[in-house]
Short mmCIF file of C-alpha atoms in Angstrom, two decimals:
data_model
loop_
_atom_site.label_atom_id
_atom_site.label_comp_id
_atom_site.label_asym_id
_atom_site.label_seq_id
_atom_site.Cartn_x
_atom_site.Cartn_y
_atom_site.Cartn_z
CA UNK A 29 11.07 38.44 -48.02
CA UNK A 30 7.72 40.15 -47.11
CA UNK A 31 5.84 39.26 -43.90
CA UNK A 32 2.08 38.99 -43.77
CA UNK A 33 0.18 39.51 -40.47
CA UNK A 34 -3.53 39.29 -39.83
CA UNK A 35 -4.93 42.80 -40.50
CA UNK A 36 -7.22 42.79 -37.45
CA UNK A 37 -6.76 41.46 -33.98
CA UNK A 38 -3.91 39.26 -32.65
CA UNK A 39 -1.82 37.19 -35.03
CA UNK A 40 -2.51 33.51 -35.26
CA UNK A 41 0.64 32.50 -33.50
CA UNK A 42 -0.21 34.85 -30.63
CA UNK A 43 -3.75 33.12 -30.50
CA UNK A 44 -2.15 29.71 -30.08
CA UNK A 45 0.36 30.90 -27.67
CA UNK A 46 -2.62 31.90 -25.46
CA UNK A 47 -4.18 28.52 -26.18
CA UNK A 48 -0.93 26.76 -25.24
CA UNK A 49 -0.85 28.46 -21.85
CA UNK A 50 -4.23 27.34 -20.83
CA UNK A 51 -4.19 23.81 -22.42
CA UNK A 52 -0.46 22.85 -21.71
CA UNK A 53 0.41 22.02 -25.22
CA UNK A 54 3.97 23.22 -25.97
CA UNK A 55 4.46 25.90 -28.66
CA UNK A 56 6.77 23.79 -30.93
CA UNK A 57 3.82 21.39 -31.39
CA UNK A 58 1.38 24.21 -32.10
CA UNK A 59 3.70 25.55 -34.81
CA UNK A 60 3.87 22.23 -36.38
CA UNK A 61 0.13 21.86 -36.25
CA UNK A 62 -0.36 25.38 -37.78
CA UNK A 63 2.00 24.42 -40.71
CA UNK A 64 0.16 21.10 -41.15
CA UNK A 65 -3.19 22.73 -41.10
CA UNK A 66 -2.26 25.23 -43.78
CA UNK A 67 -0.88 22.52 -45.93
CA UNK A 68 -4.17 20.44 -45.52
CA UNK A 69 -6.28 23.46 -46.71
CA UNK A 70 -3.93 24.04 -49.63
CA UNK A 71 -4.01 20.47 -50.73
CA UNK A 72 -7.83 20.49 -50.51
CA UNK A 73 -7.94 23.49 -52.77
CA UNK A 74 -5.36 22.55 -55.31
CA UNK A 75 -5.08 18.87 -54.97
CA UNK A 76 -1.51 19.10 -53.75
CA UNK A 77 0.60 21.19 -51.45
CA UNK A 78 4.02 19.85 -52.73
CA UNK A 79 4.84 23.12 -54.53
CA UNK A 80 4.03 25.33 -51.39
CA UNK A 81 6.54 26.44 -48.62
CA UNK A 82 4.81 27.30 -45.32
CA UNK A 83 7.04 29.15 -42.91
CA UNK A 84 5.86 29.94 -39.40
CA UNK A 85 7.90 32.55 -37.40
CA UNK A 86 7.04 31.72 -33.72
CA UNK A 87 9.27 34.66 -32.41
CA UNK A 88 7.55 37.15 -34.53
CA UNK A 89 4.11 35.72 -34.22
CA UNK A 90 3.47 35.58 -38.02
CA UNK A 91 3.47 33.25 -41.02
CA UNK A 92 4.46 33.24 -44.75
CA UNK A 93 3.19 31.09 -47.67
CA UNK A 94 5.19 30.74 -50.86
CA UNK A 95 4.09 29.20 -54.07
CA UNK A 96 6.62 27.65 -56.51
CA UNK A 97 5.77 27.61 -60.11
CA UNK A 98 7.75 26.69 -63.23
CA UNK A 99 8.00 29.15 -66.07
CA UNK A 100 6.49 28.02 -69.47
CA UNK A 101 5.95 29.75 -72.74
CA UNK A 102 3.01 31.97 -73.13
CA UNK A 103 -0.19 29.92 -74.01
CA UNK A 104 1.34 26.69 -72.79
CA UNK A 105 0.04 27.02 -69.03
CA UNK A 106 -1.85 23.71 -68.22
CA UNK A 107 -1.78 24.06 -64.41
CA UNK A 108 -1.96 27.58 -63.12
CA UNK A 109 -1.21 26.34 -59.64
CA UNK A 110 2.06 24.76 -60.70
CA UNK A 111 3.05 26.73 -63.95
CA UNK A 112 3.34 30.38 -64.84
CA UNK A 113 3.55 32.06 -68.26
CA UNK A 114 6.86 33.64 -69.09
CA UNK A 115 5.22 37.16 -69.53
CA UNK A 116 3.74 36.88 -66.03
CA UNK A 117 6.94 35.65 -64.50
CA UNK A 118 8.84 38.58 -66.04
CA UNK A 119 6.51 41.06 -64.39
CA UNK A 120 7.91 39.72 -61.08
CA UNK A 121 11.57 39.57 -62.35
CA UNK A 122 12.57 40.59 -65.76
CA UNK A 123 15.36 37.98 -65.81
CA UNK A 124 13.15 34.91 -65.64
CA UNK A 125 13.44 32.31 -68.37
CA UNK A 126 11.48 29.23 -69.53
CA UNK A 127 12.17 26.32 -67.20
CA UNK A 128 13.08 28.37 -64.10
CA UNK A 129 11.25 28.21 -60.96
CA UNK A 130 9.44 31.25 -59.63
CA UNK A 131 8.76 31.70 -55.84
CA UNK A 132 6.31 34.24 -54.79
CA UNK A 133 4.60 35.03 -51.51
CA UNK A 134 0.74 34.65 -51.52
CA UNK A 135 -1.82 36.01 -49.01
CA UNK A 136 -3.76 33.24 -47.38
CA UNK A 137 -6.86 35.62 -47.15
CA UNK A 138 -6.96 35.80 -50.97
CA UNK A 139 -7.88 32.03 -50.99
CA UNK A 140 -11.32 33.10 -49.91
CA UNK A 141 -13.56 32.92 -46.85
CA UNK A 142 -14.18 29.17 -47.31
CA UNK A 143 -10.43 28.48 -47.16
CA UNK A 144 -10.02 30.55 -43.91
CA UNK A 145 -13.28 28.76 -42.35
CA UNK A 146 -11.61 25.45 -43.54
CA UNK A 147 -8.35 26.41 -41.85
CA UNK A 148 -10.10 27.27 -38.47
CA UNK A 149 -11.96 24.04 -38.48
CA UNK A 150 -8.91 21.97 -39.29
CA UNK A 151 -6.92 23.72 -36.47
CA UNK A 152 -9.68 23.40 -33.99
CA UNK A 153 -9.90 19.61 -34.85
CA UNK A 154 -6.10 19.13 -34.56
CA UNK A 155 -5.78 21.26 -31.36
CA UNK A 156 -8.49 19.08 -29.73
CA UNK A 157 -6.85 15.82 -30.94
CA UNK A 158 -3.55 17.13 -29.36
CA UNK A 159 -5.23 18.10 -26.14
CA UNK A 160 -6.92 14.64 -25.88
CA UNK A 161 -3.64 12.95 -26.67
CA UNK A 162 -1.81 15.08 -23.98
CA UNK A 163 -4.47 14.22 -21.43
CA UNK A 164 -4.29 10.51 -22.22
CA UNK A 165 -0.57 10.30 -22.06
CA UNK A 166 -0.47 12.33 -18.77
CA UNK A 167 -2.96 10.04 -16.92
CA UNK A 168 -1.92 6.78 -18.45
CA UNK A 169 1.36 7.30 -16.60
CA UNK A 170 -0.61 7.99 -13.38
CA UNK A 171 -2.68 4.73 -13.31
CA UNK A 172 -2.34 3.27 -9.82
CA UNK A 173 -1.39 6.65 -8.26
CA UNK A 174 -3.39 8.86 -5.90
CA UNK A 175 -4.43 12.23 -7.29
CA UNK A 176 -6.45 15.13 -5.69
CA UNK A 177 -9.19 16.79 -7.48
CA UNK A 178 -12.04 19.28 -6.86
CA UNK A 179 -15.77 18.12 -6.86
CA UNK A 180 -17.32 19.91 -9.80
CA UNK A 181 -20.69 18.22 -10.33
CA UNK A 182 -22.53 15.49 -8.34
CA UNK A 183 -24.78 13.16 -10.31
CA UNK A 184 -26.66 10.02 -9.37
CA UNK A 185 -24.20 7.59 -11.07
CA UNK A 186 -21.06 9.42 -10.81
CA UNK A 187 -19.13 12.45 -9.49
CA UNK A 188 -17.32 14.82 -11.91
CA UNK A 189 -14.11 16.19 -10.68
CA UNK A 190 -11.78 18.85 -12.10
CA UNK A 191 -7.88 18.72 -11.59
CA UNK A 192 -5.66 21.71 -11.25
CA UNK A 193 -5.37 21.98 -15.12
CA UNK A 194 -9.11 21.90 -15.62
CA UNK A 195 -9.26 18.33 -16.86
CA UNK A 196 -12.31 16.28 -16.18
CA UNK A 197 -12.09 13.12 -14.05
CA UNK A 198 -14.77 10.71 -13.34
CA UNK A 199 -15.61 8.86 -10.11
CA UNK A 200 -18.46 6.29 -10.71
CA UNK A 201 -20.95 5.35 -8.03
CA UNK A 202 -19.41 1.87 -7.99
CA UNK A 203 -15.94 3.30 -7.14
CA UNK A 204 -17.18 5.42 -4.24
CA UNK A 205 -17.12 4.36 -0.63
CA UNK A 206 -20.87 3.84 0.36
CA UNK A 207 -20.50 6.51 3.21
CA UNK A 208 -18.92 9.11 1.05
CA UNK A 209 -20.74 12.41 0.94
CA UNK A 210 -19.44 14.99 -1.45
CA UNK A 211 -19.94 18.69 -1.79
CA UNK A 212 -19.20 20.90 -4.75
CA UNK A 213 -15.89 22.62 -4.38
CA UNK A 214 -14.31 20.22 -1.86
CA UNK A 215 -11.07 18.47 -2.68
CA UNK A 216 -11.03 14.70 -2.55
CA UNK A 217 -8.42 11.98 -3.10
CA UNK A 218 -8.85 8.91 -5.19
CA UNK A 219 -6.58 6.45 -7.13
CA UNK A 220 -6.45 6.51 -10.93
CA UNK A 221 -7.99 3.24 -11.78
CA UNK A 222 -7.94 3.28 -15.62
CA UNK A 223 -7.83 5.54 -18.48
CA UNK A 224 -10.26 4.78 -21.39
CA UNK A 225 -9.65 6.21 -24.85
CA UNK A 226 -12.36 5.27 -27.11
CA UNK A 227 -12.17 7.36 -30.35
CA UNK A 228 -9.27 9.35 -28.90
CA UNK A 229 -11.69 10.68 -26.28
CA UNK A 230 -9.85 10.10 -22.97
CA UNK A 231 -12.05 9.31 -19.91
CA UNK A 232 -10.15 9.09 -16.60
CA UNK A 233 -11.73 6.76 -14.04
CA UNK A 234 -10.91 7.17 -10.43
CA UNK A 235 -11.61 4.81 -7.56
CA UNK A 236 -11.70 4.94 -3.66
CA UNK A 237 -12.85 1.36 -3.28
CA UNK A 238 -9.78 -0.23 -4.96
CA UNK A 239 -7.37 -2.22 -2.70
CA UNK A 240 -4.65 -0.21 -4.37
CA UNK A 241 -6.11 3.00 -2.87
CA UNK A 242 -5.57 1.63 0.62
CA UNK A 243 -2.18 0.37 -0.30
CA UNK A 244 -1.01 3.77 -1.66
CA UNK A 245 -2.35 5.54 1.51
CA UNK A 246 -0.34 3.05 3.61
CA UNK A 247 2.78 3.67 1.63
CA UNK A 248 2.35 7.41 2.29
CA UNK A 249 1.74 7.07 5.94
CA UNK A 250 4.27 4.36 6.79
CA UNK A 251 7.88 5.19 5.92
CA UNK A 252 8.99 1.63 6.36
CA UNK A 253 6.77 0.49 3.50
CA UNK A 254 7.81 3.39 1.23
CA UNK A 255 11.43 2.38 2.04
CA UNK A 256 10.84 -1.19 1.18
CA UNK A 257 11.50 -2.50 4.73
CA UNK A 258 7.98 -3.68 4.97
CA UNK A 259 5.95 -5.37 2.15
CA UNK A 260 2.14 -5.33 1.83
CA UNK A 261 1.47 -8.89 0.81
CA UNK A 262 -2.40 -8.87 0.61
CA UNK A 263 -5.25 -6.69 1.15
CA UNK A 264 -9.10 -7.47 1.52
CA UNK A 265 -11.62 -4.72 1.73
CA UNK A 266 -15.19 -4.17 2.35
CA UNK A 267 -15.14 -0.40 1.48
CA UNK A 268 -16.24 1.83 4.24
CA UNK A 269 -16.73 -1.04 6.71
CA UNK A 270 -13.46 -3.10 7.32
CA UNK A 271 -10.21 -4.08 5.67
CA UNK A 272 -7.62 -6.71 6.56
CA UNK A 273 -4.03 -6.11 5.47
CA UNK A 274 -1.33 -8.70 5.53
CA UNK A 275 2.28 -7.39 5.92
CA UNK A 276 5.67 -8.91 6.08
CA UNK A 277 9.20 -7.72 6.99
CA UNK A 278 12.51 -9.29 6.02
CA UNK A 279 14.23 -7.52 8.94
CA UNK A 280 13.66 -9.35 12.24
CA UNK A 281 14.28 -6.03 14.10
CA UNK A 282 11.03 -4.55 12.58
CA UNK A 283 7.62 -5.42 13.87
CA UNK A 284 5.61 -4.87 10.52
CA UNK A 285 2.23 -4.75 12.30
CA UNK A 286 3.35 -2.26 14.90
CA UNK A 287 5.12 -0.09 12.44
CA UNK A 288 1.92 0.00 10.22
CA UNK A 289 -0.48 0.76 13.21
CA UNK A 290 1.80 3.25 14.89
CA UNK A 291 1.69 4.31 18.49
CA UNK A 292 -1.92 4.12 19.64
CA UNK A 293 -3.00 3.72 16.11
CA UNK A 294 -1.49 7.04 15.09
CA UNK A 295 -0.43 5.93 11.53
CA UNK A 296 -3.72 4.30 10.46
CA UNK A 297 -5.88 7.00 12.10
CA UNK A 298 -5.76 9.41 9.21
CA UNK A 299 -6.25 6.61 6.62
CA UNK A 300 -9.36 5.36 8.56
CA UNK A 301 -10.85 8.83 8.50
CA UNK A 302 -9.99 9.15 4.79
CA UNK A 303 -11.93 5.93 4.23
CA UNK A 304 -15.10 6.92 6.15
CA UNK A 305 -14.07 5.11 9.33
CA UNK A 306 -13.29 1.79 7.64
CA UNK A 307 -11.59 -0.21 10.34
CA UNK A 308 -8.22 -1.67 9.36
CA UNK A 309 -6.96 -5.02 10.83
CA UNK A 310 -3.15 -5.43 10.17
CA UNK A 311 -1.86 -8.96 10.52
CA UNK A 312 1.50 -10.70 9.84
CA UNK A 313 1.52 -12.60 6.63
CA UNK A 314 2.75 -16.30 6.65
CA UNK A 315 3.32 -18.79 3.96
CA UNK A 316 2.01 -21.32 6.41
CA UNK A 317 -1.61 -21.52 5.24
CA UNK A 318 -2.97 -22.75 8.62
CA UNK A 319 -1.17 -20.09 10.56
CA UNK A 320 -2.22 -17.41 8.00
CA UNK A 321 -5.83 -18.46 8.24
CA UNK A 322 -5.57 -18.44 12.02
CA UNK A 323 -4.34 -14.90 11.90
CA UNK A 324 -6.87 -13.79 9.35
CA UNK A 325 -9.67 -14.92 11.60
CA UNK A 326 -8.48 -12.70 14.50
CA UNK A 327 -9.76 -11.75 17.03
CA UNK A 328 -11.16 -15.35 17.23
CA UNK A 329 -8.97 -17.96 18.77
CA UNK A 330 -8.90 -21.12 16.53
CA UNK A 331 -8.82 -24.60 18.06
CA UNK A 332 -7.88 -26.62 14.87
CA UNK A 333 -7.84 -26.27 11.11
CA UNK A 334 -8.38 -29.06 8.37
CA UNK A 335 -7.10 -27.82 4.96
CA UNK A 336 -8.15 -29.08 1.48
CA UNK A 337 -5.54 -27.21 -0.67
CA UNK A 338 -6.80 -28.79 -4.01
CA UNK A 339 -10.16 -26.99 -3.58
CA UNK A 340 -8.82 -24.12 -1.40
CA UNK A 341 -11.16 -24.96 1.38
CA UNK A 342 -10.59 -24.92 5.08
CA UNK A 343 -12.71 -26.27 7.96
CA UNK A 344 -12.00 -24.34 11.12
CA UNK A 345 -12.97 -25.56 14.50
CA UNK A 346 -13.53 -23.18 17.36
CA UNK A 347 -14.96 -23.22 20.94
CA UNK A 348 -18.58 -22.12 20.89
CA UNK A 349 -17.77 -18.76 22.48
CA UNK A 350 -15.31 -18.06 19.67
CA UNK A 351 -17.60 -18.74 16.78
CA UNK A 352 -19.39 -15.46 16.76
CA UNK A 353 -16.12 -13.63 16.85
CA UNK A 354 -14.75 -15.61 13.83
CA UNK A 355 -17.84 -14.87 11.86
CA UNK A 356 -18.02 -11.26 12.83
CA UNK A 357 -21.06 -8.99 12.37
CA UNK A 358 -23.03 -9.76 9.37
CA UNK A 359 -20.29 -12.35 8.51
CA UNK A 360 -17.85 -9.61 7.82
CA UNK A 361 -14.73 -11.08 9.49
CA UNK A 362 -15.02 -14.55 7.90
CA UNK A 363 -15.62 -12.92 4.48
CA UNK A 364 -12.58 -10.77 4.69
CA UNK A 365 -10.55 -13.82 6.02
CA UNK A 366 -11.59 -15.86 3.08
CA UNK A 367 -10.77 -12.99 0.57
CA UNK A 368 -7.37 -12.42 2.36
CA UNK A 369 -6.24 -15.97 2.47
CA UNK A 370 -7.97 -17.04 -0.87
CA UNK A 371 -9.51 -20.08 0.90
CA UNK A 372 -13.23 -20.83 1.42
CA UNK A 373 -13.49 -20.93 5.33
CA UNK A 374 -16.26 -23.17 6.96
CA UNK A 375 -16.53 -22.50 10.74
CA UNK A 376 -17.53 -25.38 13.06
CA UNK A 377 -17.98 -25.52 16.88
CA UNK A 378 -15.86 -28.06 18.76
CA UNK A 379 -17.97 -30.95 19.93
CA UNK A 380 -17.74 -31.73 23.66
CA UNK A 381 -17.77 -35.45 24.91
CA UNK A 382 -21.20 -35.01 26.68
CA UNK A 383 -22.73 -34.07 23.21
CA UNK A 384 -21.92 -37.30 21.67
CA UNK A 385 -25.42 -38.48 21.44
CA UNK A 386 -26.70 -40.37 18.43
CA UNK A 387 -26.95 -38.16 15.40
CA UNK A 388 -30.01 -38.08 12.97
CA UNK A 389 -29.98 -37.65 9.25
CA UNK A 390 -31.85 -34.41 8.10
CA UNK A 391 -34.13 -36.38 5.61
CA UNK A 392 -35.84 -37.88 8.80
CA UNK A 393 -37.34 -34.47 9.42
CA UNK A 394 -39.09 -34.27 6.14
CA UNK A 395 -42.49 -34.24 7.89
CA UNK A 396 -41.56 -31.07 9.81
CA UNK A 397 -39.18 -29.29 7.28
CA UNK A 398 -39.84 -28.90 3.59
CA UNK A 399 -37.74 -30.98 1.39
CA UNK A 400 -36.29 -28.12 -0.64
CA UNK A 401 -34.95 -26.63 2.56
CA UNK A 402 -33.39 -29.87 3.51
CA UNK A 403 -31.81 -30.18 0.16
CA UNK A 404 -30.35 -26.61 0.38
CA UNK A 405 -28.74 -27.44 3.72
CA UNK A 406 -27.38 -30.61 2.47
CA UNK A 407 -25.99 -28.97 -0.64
CA UNK A 408 -23.46 -27.06 1.75
CA UNK A 409 -22.23 -30.21 3.23
CA UNK A 410 -24.46 -30.62 6.39
CA UNK A 411 -26.36 -33.94 6.28
CA UNK A 412 -27.20 -34.46 9.96
CA UNK A 413 -29.06 -32.64 12.65
CA UNK A 414 -26.08 -32.19 14.80
CA UNK A 415 -23.88 -30.96 11.95
CA UNK A 416 -26.51 -28.13 11.33
CA UNK A 417 -26.77 -27.28 15.11
CA UNK A 418 -23.01 -26.97 15.16
CA UNK A 419 -22.76 -24.67 12.17
CA UNK A 420 -23.12 -20.97 12.72
CA UNK A 421 -26.56 -19.52 11.98
CA UNK A 422 -25.17 -16.91 9.77
CA UNK A 423 -23.50 -19.56 7.66
CA UNK A 424 -26.81 -21.32 7.05
CA UNK A 425 -28.45 -18.06 6.10
CA UNK A 426 -25.66 -16.97 3.66
CA UNK A 427 -24.40 -20.30 2.16
CA UNK A 428 -27.61 -22.16 2.02
CA UNK A 429 -29.34 -19.02 0.87
CA UNK A 430 -32.28 -19.22 3.31
CA UNK A 431 -34.34 -16.53 5.08
CA UNK A 432 -33.56 -15.92 8.72
CA UNK A 433 -37.08 -17.17 9.76
CA UNK A 434 -36.52 -20.46 7.91
CA UNK A 435 -33.13 -21.10 9.55
CA UNK A 436 -34.62 -20.29 12.98
CA UNK A 437 -37.41 -22.72 12.34
CA UNK A 438 -35.02 -25.53 11.31
CA UNK A 439 -32.89 -24.98 14.36
CA UNK A 440 -35.99 -24.97 16.59
CA UNK A 441 -37.09 -28.33 15.20
CA UNK A 442 -33.71 -30.00 15.38
CA UNK A 443 -33.16 -28.78 18.95
CA UNK A 444 -36.56 -30.15 20.07
CA UNK A 445 -35.63 -33.49 18.84
CA UNK A 446 -32.54 -33.67 21.18
CA UNK A 447 -34.25 -32.01 24.12
#
């Protein structure tokens, strides 16, 4: 059986072997693709490839194509692709008779330049399809895992990264920690958030703001978590600013908070640095909702809590000096506590007995405060002057959606009434 190789340059198989080494597609698959591509071109030319044998020799780096035709009497050939005249067949082998099958090797190059061009296009398309499928399968299995990649291009809306195999990964602006500052060529870590695959064109989306990113970092730094001795029950994050993590251990001998923080914060220090100095509060999880809310509001000390489980709301009462601690700078502490406990938390100052003067409904201040402002405050459950004065200023700004100057004016008017 004769063997045909390309007259010039490396053989096709050698070419695809080189491609395989750079694109991580196995040789067996490439051989299959090559055979299929030849058959597709043949089918387009002759309407069918059923009477062709395509043989790829990966070890030798060459290929063979054989066409099989039935011998018919001279002058009765109706399909030259599937039939051969007796006289033509006997030129190949004198013993051929009518009805026998003739198998002969053909040179693909003789199909013409268009066929060769068609083959190259078909191969390029199939190789690209294989490459995309390989990339999709690889990263689909990595969703939820941390990967490292090199910054390749920095754009306004996203950062383009390249992994160690040259694959493109995308870190959108929305998935970046606000304080992140990237430089081309540096290596960064992020979690694989999702793998989109529209029209078989994989797009790998990374995230550094996901709660799962912090969880995976903790698993890597705290052996007890990785070993299953400590469980991360909940995480609440304001990326780049602060995070609260609720942990639990089923072994009484293990202090889950101490194990996660480490001696003098040694275990969380690297994580804090990785997340642009995002402070991490680690607390003990509890199925006792009141206790859990109390811990979540740390470092504030709670006096009492009233729960509304049906609406997932909690009224928390604190001494006046504890209110600002519970709310935190910019309302950050109470926001994270609400996210962590999945309860809407309203903070109130404890009323002392000497403050038990007669209260006044807000509507009575309509001559000094615009009615729409009164309505906005009443909409968050504060109907009287004292209830407003007891409520934290930050809560009035945020929940009643009022400007700081407006809130300050309201407080000034109400205070003046009691003075």
